[in-house]
Structures are given as structure tokens and as C-alpha cells.
Short mmCIF file of N, CA and C in Angstrom, two decimals:
data_model
loop_
_atom_site.label_atom_id
_atom_site.label_comp_id
_atom_site.label_asym_id
_atom_site.label_seq_id
_atom_site.Cartn_x
_atom_site.Cartn_y
_atom_site.Cartn_z
N UNK A 1 6.87 -21.05 14.63
CA UNK A 1 7.18 -20.89 15.82
C UNK A 1 6.92 -22.03 16.87
N UNK A 2 7.65 -22.22 17.69
CA UNK A 2 7.35 -23.62 18.66
C UNK A 2 6.75 -23.39 19.74
N UNK A 3 5.80 -23.75 20.38
CA UNK A 3 5.05 -23.95 21.57
C UNK A 3 5.49 -25.37 22.39
N UNK A 4 5.49 -25.02 23.68
CA UNK A 4 5.38 -26.19 24.57
C UNK A 4 4.05 -26.61 25.22
N UNK A 5 3.76 -28.03 24.80
CA UNK A 5 2.37 -28.26 25.83
C UNK A 5 2.81 -29.00 26.98
N UNK A 6 2.23 -28.92 28.14
CA UNK A 6 2.66 -29.73 29.38
C UNK A 6 1.67 -30.73 29.56
N UNK A 7 0.30 -30.76 29.18
CA UNK A 7 -0.41 -31.91 29.45
C UNK A 7 -0.60 -32.81 28.57
N UNK A 8 -0.83 -34.14 28.53
CA UNK A 8 -1.01 -35.30 27.65
C UNK A 8 -2.40 -34.81 27.07
N UNK A 9 -3.49 -34.67 27.81
CA UNK A 9 -4.64 -34.35 27.20
C UNK A 9 -4.84 -33.15 26.09
N UNK A 10 -3.85 -32.08 26.53
CA UNK A 10 -4.06 -31.09 25.55
C UNK A 10 -3.30 -31.52 24.14
N UNK A 11 -2.29 -32.38 24.43
CA UNK A 11 -1.63 -32.71 23.12
C UNK A 11 -2.09 -33.53 22.31
N UNK A 12 -3.03 -34.54 22.93
CA UNK A 12 -3.95 -35.42 22.21
C UNK A 12 -5.08 -34.49 21.43
N UNK A 13 -5.65 -33.62 21.83
CA UNK A 13 -6.54 -32.91 21.19
C UNK A 13 -5.90 -31.83 19.96
N UNK A 14 -4.70 -31.53 20.44
CA UNK A 14 -3.85 -30.84 19.32
C UNK A 14 -3.65 -31.76 18.12
N UNK A 15 -3.26 -33.29 18.53
CA UNK A 15 -2.75 -33.83 17.47
C UNK A 15 -3.81 -34.18 16.65
N UNK A 16 -5.44 -34.36 16.95
CA UNK A 16 -6.48 -34.78 16.32
C UNK A 16 -6.92 -33.20 15.74
N UNK A 17 -6.35 -32.13 15.94
CA UNK A 17 -6.87 -31.12 15.05
C UNK A 17 -6.89 -31.26 13.51
N UNK A 18 -7.57 -30.44 12.86
CA UNK A 18 -7.92 -30.54 11.44
C UNK A 18 -6.40 -30.26 10.90
N UNK A 19 -5.70 -29.15 11.31
CA UNK A 19 -4.72 -28.63 10.81
C UNK A 19 -3.47 -29.33 11.14
N UNK A 20 -3.45 -30.36 11.89
CA UNK A 20 -2.32 -31.16 12.31
C UNK A 20 -1.89 -32.28 11.16
N UNK A 21 -0.51 -31.84 10.46
CA UNK A 21 0.09 -32.29 9.48
C UNK A 21 0.60 -33.74 9.82
N UNK A 22 1.57 -33.70 10.78
CA UNK A 22 2.37 -34.88 11.08
C UNK A 22 2.78 -34.84 12.70
N UNK A 23 3.16 -35.85 13.24
CA UNK A 23 3.56 -36.02 14.50
C UNK A 23 4.95 -36.97 14.47
N UNK A 24 5.70 -36.49 15.34
CA UNK A 24 7.22 -37.08 15.00
C UNK A 24 7.63 -37.25 16.52
N UNK A 25 8.40 -38.33 16.59
CA UNK A 25 8.53 -38.77 17.96
C UNK A 25 10.07 -38.79 18.05
N UNK A 26 10.90 -38.09 18.99
CA UNK A 26 12.13 -37.92 19.27
C UNK A 26 12.56 -38.72 20.40
N UNK A 27 13.23 -39.71 20.60
CA UNK A 27 13.75 -40.35 21.76
C UNK A 27 15.37 -39.96 22.22
N UNK A 28 15.41 -39.27 23.29
CA UNK A 28 16.59 -39.04 23.95
C UNK A 28 16.80 -40.01 25.30
N UNK A 29 18.08 -39.55 25.88
CA UNK A 29 18.13 -40.18 27.09
C UNK A 29 17.21 -40.61 28.25
N UNK A 30 16.97 -39.23 28.52
CA UNK A 30 16.11 -39.05 29.80
C UNK A 30 14.60 -38.84 29.44
N UNK A 31 14.41 -38.52 28.11
CA UNK A 31 12.98 -38.15 27.90
C UNK A 31 12.52 -38.37 26.28
N UNK A 32 11.18 -38.59 25.93
CA UNK A 32 10.37 -38.49 24.56
C UNK A 32 9.68 -37.52 24.38
N UNK A 33 10.42 -37.04 23.32
CA UNK A 33 9.66 -35.85 22.76
C UNK A 33 8.49 -36.00 21.65
N UNK A 34 7.38 -35.79 21.61
CA UNK A 34 6.23 -35.94 20.63
C UNK A 34 6.07 -34.29 20.32
N UNK A 35 6.27 -34.42 18.53
CA UNK A 35 5.94 -32.90 18.29
C UNK A 35 5.14 -33.42 17.12
N UNK A 36 3.92 -32.36 17.06
CA UNK A 36 2.94 -32.18 16.21
C UNK A 36 3.10 -30.85 15.58
N UNK A 37 2.88 -31.00 14.02
CA UNK A 37 3.24 -29.84 13.08
C UNK A 37 1.67 -29.40 12.89
N UNK A 38 1.35 -28.19 13.09
CA UNK A 38 0.07 -27.65 12.86
C UNK A 38 0.55 -26.43 11.78
N UNK A 39 -0.73 -25.67 11.42
CA UNK A 39 -0.61 -24.76 10.21
C UNK A 39 0.38 -23.61 10.94
N UNK A 40 0.07 -23.23 12.19
CA UNK A 40 0.71 -22.13 12.60
C UNK A 40 1.91 -22.37 13.66
N UNK A 41 1.83 -23.31 14.42
CA UNK A 41 3.03 -23.71 15.47
C UNK A 41 3.48 -25.09 15.34
N UNK A 42 4.43 -25.38 15.99
CA UNK A 42 5.00 -26.79 16.08
C UNK A 42 5.10 -26.76 17.55
N UNK A 43 4.10 -27.98 18.07
CA UNK A 43 3.73 -28.14 19.58
C UNK A 43 4.37 -29.46 19.80
N UNK A 44 5.13 -29.15 21.21
CA UNK A 44 6.03 -30.43 21.63
C UNK A 44 5.70 -30.90 22.91
N UNK A 45 5.64 -31.94 23.25
CA UNK A 45 5.09 -32.43 24.43
C UNK A 45 6.33 -33.29 24.97
N UNK A 46 6.96 -33.02 25.98
CA UNK A 46 8.16 -33.82 26.56
C UNK A 46 7.57 -34.97 27.52
N UNK A 47 7.52 -35.87 27.44
CA UNK A 47 7.56 -37.18 28.49
C UNK A 47 8.83 -37.71 29.00
N UNK A 48 9.00 -37.65 30.40
CA UNK A 48 10.00 -38.20 31.33
C UNK A 48 9.84 -39.63 31.30
N UNK A 49 8.67 -40.26 31.39
CA UNK A 49 8.24 -41.69 31.87
C UNK A 49 8.12 -42.75 30.48
N UNK A 50 8.76 -43.59 30.45
CA UNK A 50 8.96 -44.55 29.21
C UNK A 50 7.54 -45.32 29.21
N UNK A 51 7.06 -45.64 30.08
CA UNK A 51 5.75 -46.31 30.13
C UNK A 51 4.25 -45.38 29.50
N UNK A 52 4.49 -43.97 30.12
CA UNK A 52 3.46 -42.95 29.39
C UNK A 52 3.56 -42.62 28.23
N UNK A 53 5.09 -42.66 27.59
CA UNK A 53 5.27 -42.35 26.33
C UNK A 53 4.68 -43.57 25.41
N UNK A 54 4.91 -44.81 25.77
CA UNK A 54 4.30 -45.82 24.88
C UNK A 54 2.83 -45.70 24.85
N UNK A 55 2.03 -45.57 26.02
CA UNK A 55 0.63 -45.28 25.90
C UNK A 55 0.14 -44.25 25.41
N UNK A 56 1.27 -43.10 24.93
CA UNK A 56 0.73 -41.96 24.32
C UNK A 56 0.98 -42.11 22.75
N UNK A 57 1.96 -43.23 22.76
CA UNK A 57 2.11 -43.37 21.08
C UNK A 57 1.09 -44.16 20.71
N UNK A 58 0.54 -45.31 21.61
CA UNK A 58 -0.49 -46.08 20.95
C UNK A 58 -1.72 -44.99 20.89
N UNK A 59 -2.00 -44.51 21.49
CA UNK A 59 -3.32 -43.43 21.48
C UNK A 59 -3.26 -42.51 20.48
N UNK A 60 -2.08 -42.10 19.89
CA UNK A 60 -2.04 -41.17 18.67
C UNK A 60 -3.12 -41.59 17.63
N UNK A 61 -3.64 -40.45 16.83
CA UNK A 61 -4.69 -40.71 15.72
C UNK A 61 -3.78 -41.55 14.77
N UNK A 62 -4.63 -42.91 13.99
CA UNK A 62 -3.84 -43.57 13.18
C UNK A 62 -3.83 -42.55 11.93
N UNK A 63 -2.99 -43.17 11.19
CA UNK A 63 -3.18 -42.72 9.41
C UNK A 63 -1.65 -42.31 9.07
N UNK A 64 -1.64 -41.63 8.07
CA UNK A 64 -0.32 -41.34 7.29
C UNK A 64 0.43 -39.77 8.16
N UNK A 65 -0.39 -39.23 9.12
CA UNK A 65 0.30 -38.23 9.67
C UNK A 65 1.02 -38.70 10.95
N UNK A 66 0.84 -39.89 11.42
CA UNK A 66 1.46 -40.31 12.71
C UNK A 66 3.18 -40.99 12.31
N UNK A 67 4.17 -40.32 12.58
CA UNK A 67 5.37 -40.76 12.32
C UNK A 67 6.22 -41.15 13.22
N UNK A 68 6.79 -42.36 13.02
CA UNK A 68 8.04 -42.42 14.02
C UNK A 68 9.39 -42.64 13.27
N UNK A 69 10.32 -41.58 13.29
CA UNK A 69 11.66 -41.67 12.51
C UNK A 69 12.50 -43.10 12.71
N UNK A 70 13.29 -43.65 12.17
CA UNK A 70 13.80 -44.84 12.70
C UNK A 70 14.83 -44.39 13.61
N UNK A 71 15.65 -45.12 14.58
CA UNK A 71 16.47 -45.17 15.31
C UNK A 71 17.88 -44.42 14.90
N UNK A 72 18.27 -45.22 13.88
CA UNK A 72 19.60 -44.63 13.22
C UNK A 72 19.27 -44.40 11.83
N UNK A 73 19.77 -43.24 11.42
CA UNK A 73 19.80 -42.62 10.24
C UNK A 73 20.29 -43.60 9.14
N UNK A 74 19.63 -43.70 7.94
CA UNK A 74 20.08 -44.62 6.76
C UNK A 74 21.67 -44.10 6.46
N UNK A 75 22.20 -45.20 5.77
CA UNK A 75 23.38 -44.78 5.40
C UNK A 75 23.41 -43.94 4.10
N UNK A 76 24.31 -43.02 3.94
CA UNK A 76 24.46 -42.11 2.51
C UNK A 76 24.31 -43.09 1.35
N UNK A 77 25.24 -44.06 1.30
CA UNK A 77 25.35 -44.69 0.31
C UNK A 77 24.17 -45.53 -0.17
N UNK A 78 23.29 -45.67 0.64
CA UNK A 78 21.96 -46.25 0.39
C UNK A 78 20.83 -45.32 -0.56
N UNK A 79 21.29 -44.20 -0.73
CA UNK A 79 20.55 -43.15 -1.32
C UNK A 79 20.44 -43.48 -2.95
N UNK A 80 19.33 -43.28 -3.58
CA UNK A 80 19.35 -43.50 -5.15
C UNK A 80 20.37 -42.58 -5.76
N UNK A 81 20.99 -43.16 -6.84
CA UNK A 81 21.96 -42.21 -7.53
C UNK A 81 21.24 -41.18 -8.30
N UNK A 82 22.11 -40.22 -8.34
CA UNK A 82 21.49 -38.70 -9.06
C UNK A 82 21.52 -38.91 -10.31
N UNK A 83 20.48 -38.77 -11.12
CA UNK A 83 20.58 -38.69 -12.69
C UNK A 83 20.48 -37.58 -13.09
N UNK A 84 21.59 -37.21 -13.87
CA UNK A 84 21.68 -36.03 -14.44
C UNK A 84 20.83 -35.67 -15.88
N UNK A 85 20.78 -36.55 -16.44
CA UNK A 85 19.94 -36.27 -17.92
C UNK A 85 18.80 -37.43 -18.03
N UNK A 86 17.64 -37.09 -18.55
CA UNK A 86 16.74 -37.67 -18.56
C UNK A 86 16.59 -38.29 -20.32
N UNK A 87 16.24 -39.28 -20.45
CA UNK A 87 16.09 -39.77 -21.72
C UNK A 87 14.97 -39.13 -22.64
N UNK A 88 14.95 -38.67 -23.80
CA UNK A 88 13.92 -37.99 -24.47
C UNK A 88 13.53 -38.86 -25.40
N UNK A 89 11.93 -39.02 -25.73
CA UNK A 89 11.52 -39.80 -26.80
C UNK A 89 11.94 -39.27 -28.13
N UNK A 90 11.90 -40.54 -29.01
CA UNK A 90 12.43 -40.35 -30.33
C UNK A 90 11.88 -38.96 -31.32
N UNK A 91 10.51 -38.75 -31.00
CA UNK A 91 9.61 -37.93 -31.58
C UNK A 91 9.45 -36.46 -31.25
N UNK A 92 10.63 -36.11 -29.97
CA UNK A 92 10.38 -34.99 -29.20
C UNK A 92 10.99 -34.30 -29.87
N UNK A 93 10.80 -32.93 -30.16
CA UNK A 93 11.67 -31.72 -30.90
C UNK A 93 12.02 -30.87 -29.78
N UNK A 94 13.02 -30.67 -29.73
CA UNK A 94 13.79 -29.66 -28.54
C UNK A 94 13.87 -28.34 -29.18
N UNK A 95 13.89 -27.08 -28.62
CA UNK A 95 14.19 -26.17 -28.75
C UNK A 95 15.36 -25.83 -29.34
N UNK A 96 15.60 -25.35 -30.66
CA UNK A 96 17.06 -24.99 -31.31
C UNK A 96 17.22 -26.01 -32.28
N UNK A 97 16.52 -27.15 -32.33
CA UNK A 97 16.61 -28.54 -33.23
C UNK A 97 17.75 -29.41 -32.46
N UNK A 98 18.30 -29.22 -31.15
CA UNK A 98 19.29 -30.16 -30.62
C UNK A 98 18.75 -30.99 -29.97
N UNK A 99 19.30 -32.34 -29.93
CA UNK A 99 18.87 -33.19 -29.00
C UNK A 99 19.65 -34.03 -28.31
#
């Protein structure tokens, strides 16, 4: 269930909570959205000023929970190839005796 936060101070307190898992930053033409995923809600803060957005990004808590996705998505061909079969060790006994 999403919730919108209107104050920067409230957003920073929410981002520092114990149950906050990740912070995502979405950039649009007129605004920057900061989204923090907590255990129950996804909280969103919309900032229309680029300077405030940069300051807020710097003041987010450090660590693996702060993420900023790249501006462009990666090319689909850059993904790892799909492996259909895995190699079995020589001494592996499969059910039914089939290797």
C-alpha cells in the first residue's frame, strides 16, 4: 500500500527506520521521486527542486539499502544466457538410474 510523504524531514526519519529495506530514486522531467520500501508501506516523497533533490540524495543513510537505478535500462542482449541443464558429477546417482 503506497503512502505519500510531504515533508523532507519525515522522509529522512522514515528512511532511517529499522524496517526500511531500500530507497529508490526516480527522475522525471519536472520532479524527482524518492521511494522508501518499509515492511508495510511504500513511502514516496516528490521533490520538484533539483538542488533539494541532490541535497536529499547526499543525506540518505549510507549502505546497501540506498540504490539509484541507472538512467537507461541495460540492453536485453547483455543479460546472462539461460542455462537449461546443469552438469552432474560423475559419482552422482540419479533417481531411476538415468544420467
